[in-house]
Backbone as a ProteinNet text record, in pm:
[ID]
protein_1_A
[PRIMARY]
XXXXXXXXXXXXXXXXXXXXXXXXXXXXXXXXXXXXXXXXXXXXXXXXXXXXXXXXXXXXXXXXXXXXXXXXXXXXXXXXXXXXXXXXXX
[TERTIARY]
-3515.7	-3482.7	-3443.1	-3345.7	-3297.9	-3346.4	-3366.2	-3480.3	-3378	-3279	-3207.5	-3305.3	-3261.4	-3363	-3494.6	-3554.8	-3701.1	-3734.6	-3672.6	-3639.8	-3622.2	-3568.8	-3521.2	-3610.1	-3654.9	-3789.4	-3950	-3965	-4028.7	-4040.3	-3915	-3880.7	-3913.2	-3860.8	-3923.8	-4073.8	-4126.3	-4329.9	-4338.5	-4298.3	-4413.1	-4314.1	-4212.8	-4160.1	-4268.9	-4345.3	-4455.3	-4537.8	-4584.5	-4735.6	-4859.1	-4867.1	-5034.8	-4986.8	-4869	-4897.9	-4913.7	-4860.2	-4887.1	-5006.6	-5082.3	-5213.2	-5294.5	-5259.6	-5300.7	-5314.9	-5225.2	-5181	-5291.5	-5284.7	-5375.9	-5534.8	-5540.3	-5713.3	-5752.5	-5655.9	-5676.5	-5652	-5536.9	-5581.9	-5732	-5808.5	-5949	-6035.7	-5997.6	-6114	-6061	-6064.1	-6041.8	-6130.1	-6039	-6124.1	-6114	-6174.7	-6179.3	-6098.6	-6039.2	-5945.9	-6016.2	-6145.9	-6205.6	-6201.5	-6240.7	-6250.6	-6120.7	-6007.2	-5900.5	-5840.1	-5908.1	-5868.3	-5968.9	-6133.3	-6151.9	-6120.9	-6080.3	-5993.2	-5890.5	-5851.2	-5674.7	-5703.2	-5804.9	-5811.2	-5730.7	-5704.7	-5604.2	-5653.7	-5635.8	-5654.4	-5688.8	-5754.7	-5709.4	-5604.8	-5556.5	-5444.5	-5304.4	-5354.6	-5184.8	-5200.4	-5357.9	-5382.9	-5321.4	-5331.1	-5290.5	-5183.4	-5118.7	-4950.5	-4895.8	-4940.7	-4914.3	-4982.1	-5046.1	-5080.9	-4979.6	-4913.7	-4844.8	-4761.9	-4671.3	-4584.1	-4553.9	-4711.3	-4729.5	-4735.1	-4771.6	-4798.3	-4683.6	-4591	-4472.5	-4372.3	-4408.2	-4324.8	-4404.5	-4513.4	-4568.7	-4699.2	-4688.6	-4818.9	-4975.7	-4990	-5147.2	-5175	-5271.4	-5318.8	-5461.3	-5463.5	-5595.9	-5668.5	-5790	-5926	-5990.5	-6039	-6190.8	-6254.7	-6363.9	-6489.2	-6593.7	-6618.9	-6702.2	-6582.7	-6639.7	-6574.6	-6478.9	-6476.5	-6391.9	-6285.2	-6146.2	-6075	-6060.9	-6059.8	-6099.6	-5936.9	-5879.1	-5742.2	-5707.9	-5674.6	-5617.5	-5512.8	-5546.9	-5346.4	-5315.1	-5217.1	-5122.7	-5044	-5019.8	-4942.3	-4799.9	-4851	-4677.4	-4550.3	-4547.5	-4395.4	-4352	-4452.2	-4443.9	-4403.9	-4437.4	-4460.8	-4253.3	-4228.3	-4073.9	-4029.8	-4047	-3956	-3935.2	-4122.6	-4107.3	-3968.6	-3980.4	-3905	-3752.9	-3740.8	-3574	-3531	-3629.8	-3634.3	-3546.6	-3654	-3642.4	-3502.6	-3486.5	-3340.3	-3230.1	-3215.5	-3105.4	-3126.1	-3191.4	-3192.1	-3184.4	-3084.8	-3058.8	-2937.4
3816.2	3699.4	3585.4	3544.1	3384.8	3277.5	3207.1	3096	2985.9	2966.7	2935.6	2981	3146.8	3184.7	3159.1	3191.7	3108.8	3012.1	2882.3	2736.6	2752.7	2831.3	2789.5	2855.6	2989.1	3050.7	2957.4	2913.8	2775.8	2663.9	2615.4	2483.8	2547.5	2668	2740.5	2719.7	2815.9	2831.9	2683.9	2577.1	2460.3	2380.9	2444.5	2348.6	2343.2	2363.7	2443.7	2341.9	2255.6	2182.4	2233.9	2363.7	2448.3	2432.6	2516	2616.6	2480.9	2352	2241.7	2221.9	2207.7	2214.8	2298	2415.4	2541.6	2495.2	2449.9	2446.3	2312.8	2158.2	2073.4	2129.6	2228.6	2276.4	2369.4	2454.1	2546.4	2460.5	2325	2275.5	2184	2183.1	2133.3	2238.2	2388.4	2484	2636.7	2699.3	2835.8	2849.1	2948.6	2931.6	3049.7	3128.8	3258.2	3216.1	3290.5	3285.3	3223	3281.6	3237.5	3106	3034	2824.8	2791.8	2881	2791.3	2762.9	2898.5	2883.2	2806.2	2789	2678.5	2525.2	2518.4	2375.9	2338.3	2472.2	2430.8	2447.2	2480.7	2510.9	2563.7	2720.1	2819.4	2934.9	3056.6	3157.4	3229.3	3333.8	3372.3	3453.3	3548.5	3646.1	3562.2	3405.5	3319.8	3255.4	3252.5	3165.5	3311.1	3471.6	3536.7	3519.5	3557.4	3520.6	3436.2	3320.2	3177.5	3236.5	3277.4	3276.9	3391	3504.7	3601.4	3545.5	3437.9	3345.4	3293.7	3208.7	3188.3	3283.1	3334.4	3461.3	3529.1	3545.8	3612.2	3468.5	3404.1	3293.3	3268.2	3348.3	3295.2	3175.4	3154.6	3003.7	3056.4	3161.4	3179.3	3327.5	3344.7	3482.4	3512.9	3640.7	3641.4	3777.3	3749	3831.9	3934.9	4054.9	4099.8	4092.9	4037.2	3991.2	4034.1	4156.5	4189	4218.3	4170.5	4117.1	4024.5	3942.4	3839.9	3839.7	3728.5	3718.6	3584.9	3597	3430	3441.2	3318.7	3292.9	3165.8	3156.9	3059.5	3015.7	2889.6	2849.1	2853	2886.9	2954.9	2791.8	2727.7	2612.2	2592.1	2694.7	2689.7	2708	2765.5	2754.1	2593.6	2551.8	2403.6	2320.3	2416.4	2269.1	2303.4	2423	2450.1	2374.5	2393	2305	2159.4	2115.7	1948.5	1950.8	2012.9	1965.4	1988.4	2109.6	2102.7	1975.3	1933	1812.2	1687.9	1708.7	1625.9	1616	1693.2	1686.9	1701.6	1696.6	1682.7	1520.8	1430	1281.6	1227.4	1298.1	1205.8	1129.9
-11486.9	-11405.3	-11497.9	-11453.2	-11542.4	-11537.2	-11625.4	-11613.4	-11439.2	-11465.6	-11344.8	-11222.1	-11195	-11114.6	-11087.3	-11188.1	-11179.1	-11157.5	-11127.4	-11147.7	-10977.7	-10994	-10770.2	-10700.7	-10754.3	-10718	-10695.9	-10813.4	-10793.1	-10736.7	-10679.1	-10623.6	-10478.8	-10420.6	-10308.3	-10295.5	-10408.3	-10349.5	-10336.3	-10440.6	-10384.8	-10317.6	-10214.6	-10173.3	-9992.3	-9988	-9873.7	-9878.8	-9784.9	-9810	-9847.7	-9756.6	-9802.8	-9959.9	-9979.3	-10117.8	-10237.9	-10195.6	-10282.9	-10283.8	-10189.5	-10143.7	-10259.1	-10255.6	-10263.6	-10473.7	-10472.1	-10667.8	-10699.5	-10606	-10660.5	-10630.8	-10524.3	-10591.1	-10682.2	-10698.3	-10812.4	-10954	-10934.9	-11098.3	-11096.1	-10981.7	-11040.3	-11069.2	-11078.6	-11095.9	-11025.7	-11046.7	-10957.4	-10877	-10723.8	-10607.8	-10577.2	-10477.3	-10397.3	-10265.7	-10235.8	-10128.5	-9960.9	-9979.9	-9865.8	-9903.3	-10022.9	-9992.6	-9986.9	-10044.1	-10044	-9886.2	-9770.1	-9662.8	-9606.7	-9635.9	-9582.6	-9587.8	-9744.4	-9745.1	-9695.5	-9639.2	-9614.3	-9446.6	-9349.4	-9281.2	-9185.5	-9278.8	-9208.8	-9223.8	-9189.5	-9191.1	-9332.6	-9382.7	-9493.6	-9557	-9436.7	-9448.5	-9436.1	-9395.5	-9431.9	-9600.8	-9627.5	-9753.4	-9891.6	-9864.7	-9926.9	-9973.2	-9815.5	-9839	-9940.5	-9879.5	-9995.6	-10173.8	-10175.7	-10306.6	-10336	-10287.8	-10294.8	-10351.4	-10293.6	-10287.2	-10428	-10458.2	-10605	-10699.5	-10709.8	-10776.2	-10799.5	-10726.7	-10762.2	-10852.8	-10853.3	-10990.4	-11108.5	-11016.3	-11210.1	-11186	-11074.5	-11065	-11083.2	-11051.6	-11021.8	-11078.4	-11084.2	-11119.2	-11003.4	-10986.4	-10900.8	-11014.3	-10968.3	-10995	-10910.6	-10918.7	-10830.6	-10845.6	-10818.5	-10836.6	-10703	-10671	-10592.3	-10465.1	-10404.3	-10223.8	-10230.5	-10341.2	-10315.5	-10453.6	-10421.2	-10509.2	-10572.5	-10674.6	-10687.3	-10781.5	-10751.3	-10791.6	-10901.4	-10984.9	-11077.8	-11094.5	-11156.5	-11159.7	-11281.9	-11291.1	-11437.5	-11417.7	-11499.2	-11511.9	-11579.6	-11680.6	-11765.8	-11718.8	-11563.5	-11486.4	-11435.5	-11447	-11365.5	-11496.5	-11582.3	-11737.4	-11748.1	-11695.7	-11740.9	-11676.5	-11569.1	-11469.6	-11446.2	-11527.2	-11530.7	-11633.7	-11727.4	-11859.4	-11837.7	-11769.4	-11689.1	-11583.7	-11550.4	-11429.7	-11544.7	-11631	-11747.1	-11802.9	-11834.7	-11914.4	-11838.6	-11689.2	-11643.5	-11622.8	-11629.9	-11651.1	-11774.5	-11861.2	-11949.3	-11927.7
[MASK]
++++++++++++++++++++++++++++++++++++++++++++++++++++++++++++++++++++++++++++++++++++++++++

């Protein structure tokens, strides 16, 4: 995939309120899918999706941990894209 691609792939997942949602609680700590749907107060099989979402650009990584999945945010796609943001304003 071309960083181009990846760049519009990205601007997609967080172009979503949950999944923005979804990225400012995972950068205070990693969560299990069940809190991220109780914070977001939605379902969990829509809170998957969304992390699916992320997850396929690169934002998050998930875990097994028993019963549950606890999910993280991977940051370095966002750090690309600030910096492409960046340099088309010069």
């Amino acid at each position: 995939m071309s960083n181009t691609t990846a760049r519009k792939d990205i601007f997609h997942a967080v172009g979503d309120g949950n999944r923005r949602r979804i990225i400012e609680l995972l950068a205070e700590r990693p969560r299990t899918v069940g809190e991220l749907a109780a914070e977001l107060g939605i379902a969990q099989p829509s809170v998957s999706q969304h992390i699916t979402v992320l997850r396929e650009v690169g934002l998050t990584a998930s875990e097994r941990r028993g019963t549950s999945t606890v999910v993280s945010l991977t940051p370095e796609p966002l750090r690309d894209v600030v910096a492409w943001c960046l340099a088309q304003v010069k």
